[in-house]
Amino acid sequence: DAGITQSPRHKVTETGTPVTLRCHQTENHRYMYWYRQDPGHGLRLIHYSYGVKDTDKGEVSDGYSVSRSKTEDFLLTLESATSSQTSVYFCAIGLAELSGEQYFGPGTRLTVT
Amino acid sequence: DQQVKQNSPSLSVQEGRISILNCDYTNSMFDYFLWYKKYPAEGPTFLISISSIKDKNEDGRFTVFLNKSAKHLSLHIVPSQPGDSAVYFCAASSSNTGKLIFGQGTTLQVKP
């Protein structure tokens, strides 16, 4: 089974502060993704990576940046958190490039006050 | 513009009956469709998928039907069990992008 951990699992932060969420995979999957889940919107792609130092934007990338310096780690940074970024964030790894099947981590609940 | 839509936010069925969850899409370039199930405080888990060259795929109690002309797919769960109570997300991908586009989700409640 693919293994993904996300840290922290819960975080409360204040508006204007920087926040970094970490996703760690135990295998060597090339593709990694960051999503946010909000009521009424399902899961929306923020950024994704197709290799070390290779990243691209998703549909809701404004206010977020990512980095991938190692295959196993994919970091999501909110440079200056806003209340609209209060959400549940999920990391995923790509299991099958053809079908798009992805395996998701347990999520991080972020609250920006 | 939402490319994948699940128009029913919730569905309630009796244990043992059939659950039918629906999904519509607009982009004819999608060539794979997937269903994910999500329990509270957990990440989504993959349930079943279908390629656009097929019209049906079955895995145990779960069957997905694809109607390409109507740009519609459905997930059938027979028989429904209380443990199936969860949020179900429909997703679509095109093989040249590798990205998934998700619907808004449908909350299924299966009553004992």
Short mmCIF file of N, CA, C and O in Angstrom, two decimals, chain B residues 7-72:
data_model
loop_
_atom_site.label_atom_id
_atom_site.label_comp_id
_atom_site.label_asym_id
_atom_site.label_seq_id
_atom_site.Cartn_x
_atom_site.Cartn_y
_atom_site.Cartn_z
N ASN B 7 -25.33 16.94 -9.12
CA ASN B 7 -26.42 17.86 -8.83
C ASN B 7 -27.21 17.52 -7.57
O ASN B 7 -27.99 18.34 -7.09
N SER B 8 -27.01 16.31 -7.04
CA SER B 8 -27.72 15.94 -5.82
C SER B 8 -26.76 16.02 -4.64
O SER B 8 -25.87 15.19 -4.52
N PRO B 9 -26.94 16.98 -3.74
CA PRO B 9 -26.02 17.08 -2.59
C PRO B 9 -26.16 15.91 -1.63
O PRO B 9 -25.20 15.57 -0.94
N SER B 10 -27.35 15.28 -1.59
CA SER B 10 -27.53 14.20 -0.64
C SER B 10 -28.52 13.17 -1.18
O SER B 10 -29.34 13.46 -2.05
N LEU B 11 -28.40 11.96 -0.62
CA LEU B 11 -29.26 10.85 -1.00
C LEU B 11 -29.43 9.95 0.21
O LEU B 11 -28.44 9.66 0.91
N SER B 12 -30.65 9.52 0.46
CA SER B 12 -30.93 8.64 1.59
C SER B 12 -31.64 7.40 1.07
O SER B 12 -32.63 7.52 0.33
N VAL B 13 -31.13 6.21 1.42
CA VAL B 13 -31.74 4.95 0.98
C VAL B 13 -31.81 3.99 2.14
O VAL B 13 -31.09 4.15 3.14
N GLN B 14 -32.66 3.00 1.99
CA GLN B 14 -32.81 1.98 3.03
C GLN B 14 -31.78 0.88 2.79
O GLN B 14 -31.45 0.54 1.63
N GLU B 15 -31.28 0.32 3.88
CA GLU B 15 -30.35 -0.80 3.78
C GLU B 15 -30.94 -1.91 2.90
O GLU B 15 -32.13 -2.24 3.01
N GLY B 16 -30.09 -2.46 2.03
CA GLY B 16 -30.54 -3.54 1.17
C GLY B 16 -31.04 -3.08 -0.18
O GLY B 16 -31.11 -3.86 -1.14
N ARG B 17 -31.39 -1.78 -0.27
CA ARG B 17 -31.90 -1.25 -1.54
C ARG B 17 -30.74 -0.78 -2.41
O ARG B 17 -29.59 -0.77 -1.99
N ILE B 18 -31.06 -0.33 -3.63
CA ILE B 18 -30.05 0.19 -4.53
C ILE B 18 -29.83 1.68 -4.27
O ILE B 18 -30.77 2.43 -4.03
N SER B 19 -28.57 2.08 -4.30
CA SER B 19 -28.22 3.52 -4.27
C SER B 19 -27.72 3.87 -5.66
O SER B 19 -26.90 3.15 -6.24
N ILE B 20 -28.21 4.98 -6.20
CA ILE B 20 -27.77 5.45 -7.51
C ILE B 20 -27.28 6.88 -7.36
O ILE B 20 -28.05 7.78 -6.99
N LEU B 21 -26.00 7.08 -7.63
CA LEU B 21 -25.40 8.41 -7.56
C LEU B 21 -25.06 8.86 -8.97
O LEU B 21 -24.52 8.08 -9.76
N ASN B 22 -25.38 10.08 -9.27
CA ASN B 22 -25.25 10.58 -10.63
C ASN B 22 -24.20 11.67 -10.78
O ASN B 22 -23.89 12.40 -9.81
N CYS B 23 -23.69 11.78 -12.00
CA CYS B 23 -22.62 12.75 -12.28
C CYS B 23 -22.73 13.15 -13.75
O CYS B 23 -22.94 12.28 -14.62
N ASP B 24 -22.60 14.42 -14.04
CA ASP B 24 -22.61 14.92 -15.40
C ASP B 24 -21.31 15.66 -15.69
O ASP B 24 -20.71 16.26 -14.78
N TYR B 25 -20.88 15.63 -16.93
CA TYR B 25 -19.65 16.34 -17.29
C TYR B 25 -19.86 17.07 -18.61
O TYR B 25 -20.79 16.78 -19.37
N THR B 26 -18.99 18.03 -18.85
CA THR B 26 -19.15 18.84 -20.06
C THR B 26 -18.01 18.67 -21.06
O THR B 26 -18.19 18.91 -22.24
N ASN B 27 -16.85 18.24 -20.59
CA ASN B 27 -15.67 18.19 -21.45
C ASN B 27 -15.56 16.85 -22.15
O ASN B 27 -15.34 15.81 -21.53
N SER B 28 -15.69 16.84 -23.46
CA SER B 28 -15.65 15.58 -24.22
C SER B 28 -14.23 15.02 -24.31
O SER B 28 -14.05 13.91 -24.82
N MET B 29 -13.23 15.75 -23.82
CA MET B 29 -11.86 15.25 -23.83
C MET B 29 -11.56 14.31 -22.66
O MET B 29 -10.52 13.68 -22.63
N PHE B 30 -12.47 14.23 -21.70
CA PHE B 30 -12.25 13.31 -20.58
C PHE B 30 -12.25 11.88 -21.11
O PHE B 30 -13.14 11.50 -21.88
N ASP B 31 -11.27 11.08 -20.68
CA ASP B 31 -11.28 9.69 -21.14
C ASP B 31 -11.25 8.68 -20.00
O ASP B 31 -11.28 7.47 -20.25
N TYR B 32 -11.20 9.17 -18.75
CA TYR B 32 -11.37 8.27 -17.61
C TYR B 32 -12.26 8.96 -16.59
O TYR B 32 -12.18 10.18 -16.40
N PHE B 33 -13.07 8.13 -15.94
CA PHE B 33 -13.97 8.63 -14.91
C PHE B 33 -13.82 7.75 -13.67
O PHE B 33 -13.72 6.53 -13.78
N LEU B 34 -13.76 8.40 -12.52
CA LEU B 34 -13.48 7.70 -11.28
C LEU B 34 -14.48 8.10 -10.21
O LEU B 34 -15.02 9.21 -10.23
N TRP B 35 -14.70 7.19 -9.29
CA TRP B 35 -15.51 7.49 -8.11
C TRP B 35 -14.65 7.29 -6.87
O TRP B 35 -13.91 6.30 -6.75
N TYR B 36 -14.77 8.24 -5.96
CA TYR B 36 -14.07 8.18 -4.68
C TYR B 36 -15.11 8.25 -3.57
O TYR B 36 -16.15 8.91 -3.70
N LYS B 37 -14.77 7.60 -2.46
CA LYS B 37 -15.62 7.63 -1.27
C LYS B 37 -14.84 8.31 -0.16
O LYS B 37 -13.62 8.11 -0.03
N LYS B 38 -15.54 9.13 0.64
CA LYS B 38 -14.85 9.84 1.70
C LYS B 38 -15.65 9.78 3.00
O LYS B 38 -16.80 10.20 3.05
N TYR B 39 -14.98 9.26 4.02
CA TYR B 39 -15.54 9.29 5.37
C TYR B 39 -15.06 10.56 6.08
O TYR B 39 -14.00 11.10 5.73
N PRO B 40 -15.79 11.03 7.09
CA PRO B 40 -15.37 12.23 7.84
C PRO B 40 -13.97 12.07 8.43
O PRO B 40 -13.60 10.99 8.90
N ALA B 41 -13.20 13.12 8.36
CA ALA B 41 -11.85 13.18 8.93
C ALA B 41 -10.86 12.21 8.29
O ALA B 41 -9.83 11.88 8.89
N GLU B 42 -11.19 11.73 7.09
CA GLU B 42 -10.26 10.87 6.35
C GLU B 42 -10.09 11.41 4.94
O GLU B 42 -10.90 12.21 4.46
N GLY B 43 -9.03 10.95 4.27
CA GLY B 43 -8.88 11.32 2.87
C GLY B 43 -9.79 10.49 1.99
O GLY B 43 -10.24 9.41 2.36
N PRO B 44 -10.09 10.98 0.77
CA PRO B 44 -10.90 10.20 -0.17
C PRO B 44 -10.19 8.89 -0.53
O PRO B 44 -8.95 8.85 -0.62
N THR B 45 -10.96 7.85 -0.74
CA THR B 45 -10.40 6.57 -1.17
C THR B 45 -11.02 6.18 -2.51
O THR B 45 -12.22 6.35 -2.73
N PHE B 46 -10.20 5.64 -3.37
CA PHE B 46 -10.63 5.23 -4.70
C PHE B 46 -11.60 4.06 -4.60
O PHE B 46 -11.39 3.11 -3.83
N LEU B 47 -12.66 4.14 -5.41
CA LEU B 47 -13.68 3.10 -5.38
C LEU B 47 -13.69 2.30 -6.68
O LEU B 47 -13.52 1.09 -6.68
N ILE B 48 -13.89 2.97 -7.78
CA ILE B 48 -14.03 2.29 -9.06
C ILE B 48 -13.82 3.31 -10.17
O ILE B 48 -14.04 4.52 -9.96
N SER B 49 -13.39 2.83 -11.34
CA SER B 49 -13.20 3.74 -12.46
C SER B 49 -13.73 3.10 -13.74
O SER B 49 -14.02 1.90 -13.78
N ILE B 50 -13.83 3.91 -14.77
CA ILE B 50 -14.25 3.42 -16.07
C ILE B 50 -13.56 4.22 -17.15
O ILE B 50 -13.41 5.45 -17.04
N SER B 51 -13.13 3.52 -18.18
CA SER B 51 -12.55 4.17 -19.34
C SER B 51 -13.67 4.63 -20.27
O SER B 51 -14.74 4.02 -20.32
N SER B 52 -13.40 5.65 -21.05
CA SER B 52 -14.43 6.17 -21.96
C SER B 52 -14.76 5.21 -23.11
O SER B 52 -15.74 5.41 -23.82
N ILE B 53 -13.94 4.17 -23.27
CA ILE B 53 -14.24 3.20 -24.34
C ILE B 53 -15.21 2.12 -23.86
O ILE B 53 -15.61 1.27 -24.64
N LYS B 54 -15.55 2.17 -22.59
CA LYS B 54 -16.50 1.20 -22.04
C LYS B 54 -17.78 1.90 -21.62
O LYS B 54 -17.81 3.13 -21.47
N ASP B 55 -18.84 1.12 -21.42
CA ASP B 55 -20.07 1.73 -20.91
C ASP B 55 -20.46 1.18 -19.55
O ASP B 55 -21.42 1.66 -18.93
N LYS B 56 -19.70 0.19 -19.07
CA LYS B 56 -20.03 -0.39 -17.76
C LYS B 56 -18.78 -1.01 -17.17
O LYS B 56 -17.97 -1.62 -17.87
N ASN B 57 -18.64 -0.84 -15.86
CA ASN B 57 -17.59 -1.54 -15.13
C ASN B 57 -18.14 -1.94 -13.77
O ASN B 57 -18.77 -1.13 -13.09
N GLU B 58 -17.87 -3.19 -13.41
CA GLU B 58 -18.47 -3.73 -12.19
C GLU B 58 -17.39 -4.25 -11.25
O GLU B 58 -16.41 -4.85 -11.69
N ASP B 59 -17.57 -3.99 -9.97
CA ASP B 59 -16.64 -4.50 -8.96
C ASP B 59 -17.44 -4.81 -7.70
O ASP B 59 -17.74 -3.92 -6.90
N GLY B 60 -17.83 -6.07 -7.57
CA GLY B 60 -18.62 -6.47 -6.41
C GLY B 60 -19.97 -5.78 -6.39
O GLY B 60 -20.74 -5.87 -7.34
N ARG B 61 -20.24 -5.07 -5.31
CA ARG B 61 -21.55 -4.39 -5.19
C ARG B 61 -21.60 -3.07 -5.97
O ARG B 61 -22.65 -2.43 -6.02
N PHE B 62 -20.49 -2.66 -6.52
CA PHE B 62 -20.39 -1.35 -7.17
C PHE B 62 -20.31 -1.51 -8.69
O PHE B 62 -19.51 -2.28 -9.21
N THR B 63 -21.16 -0.76 -9.39
CA THR B 63 -21.15 -0.74 -10.85
C THR B 63 -21.20 0.71 -11.31
O THR B 63 -22.02 1.50 -10.80
N VAL B 64 -20.34 1.04 -12.25
CA VAL B 64 -20.39 2.38 -12.84
C VAL B 64 -20.84 2.25 -14.29
O VAL B 64 -20.38 1.37 -15.02
N PHE B 65 -21.78 3.10 -14.66
CA PHE B 65 -22.30 3.16 -16.02
C PHE B 65 -21.92 4.48 -16.65
O PHE B 65 -22.01 5.53 -16.00
N LEU B 66 -21.51 4.43 -17.92
CA LEU B 66 -21.13 5.64 -18.63
C LEU B 66 -21.98 5.79 -19.89
O LEU B 66 -22.05 4.87 -20.71
N ASN B 67 -22.60 6.95 -20.03
CA ASN B 67 -23.36 7.29 -21.23
C ASN B 67 -22.68 8.48 -21.87
O ASN B 67 -22.90 9.63 -21.48
N LYS B 68 -21.83 8.20 -22.86
CA LYS B 68 -21.02 9.27 -23.45
C LYS B 68 -21.85 10.26 -24.22
O LYS B 68 -21.55 11.46 -24.24
N SER B 69 -22.88 9.80 -24.88
CA SER B 69 -23.69 10.73 -25.68
C SER B 69 -24.39 11.74 -24.78
O SER B 69 -24.57 12.90 -25.16
N ALA B 70 -24.76 11.31 -23.58
CA ALA B 70 -25.41 12.22 -22.64
C ALA B 70 -24.42 12.89 -21.70
O ALA B 70 -24.80 13.73 -20.89
N LYS B 71 -23.14 12.50 -21.80
CA LYS B 71 -22.09 13.00 -20.88
C LYS B 71 -22.54 12.80 -19.43
O LYS B 71 -22.54 13.73 -18.61
N HIS B 72 -22.90 11.57 -19.15
CA HIS B 72 -23.47 11.24 -17.84
C HIS B 72 -22.91 9.91 -17.37
O HIS B 72 -22.75 8.97 -18.14
#
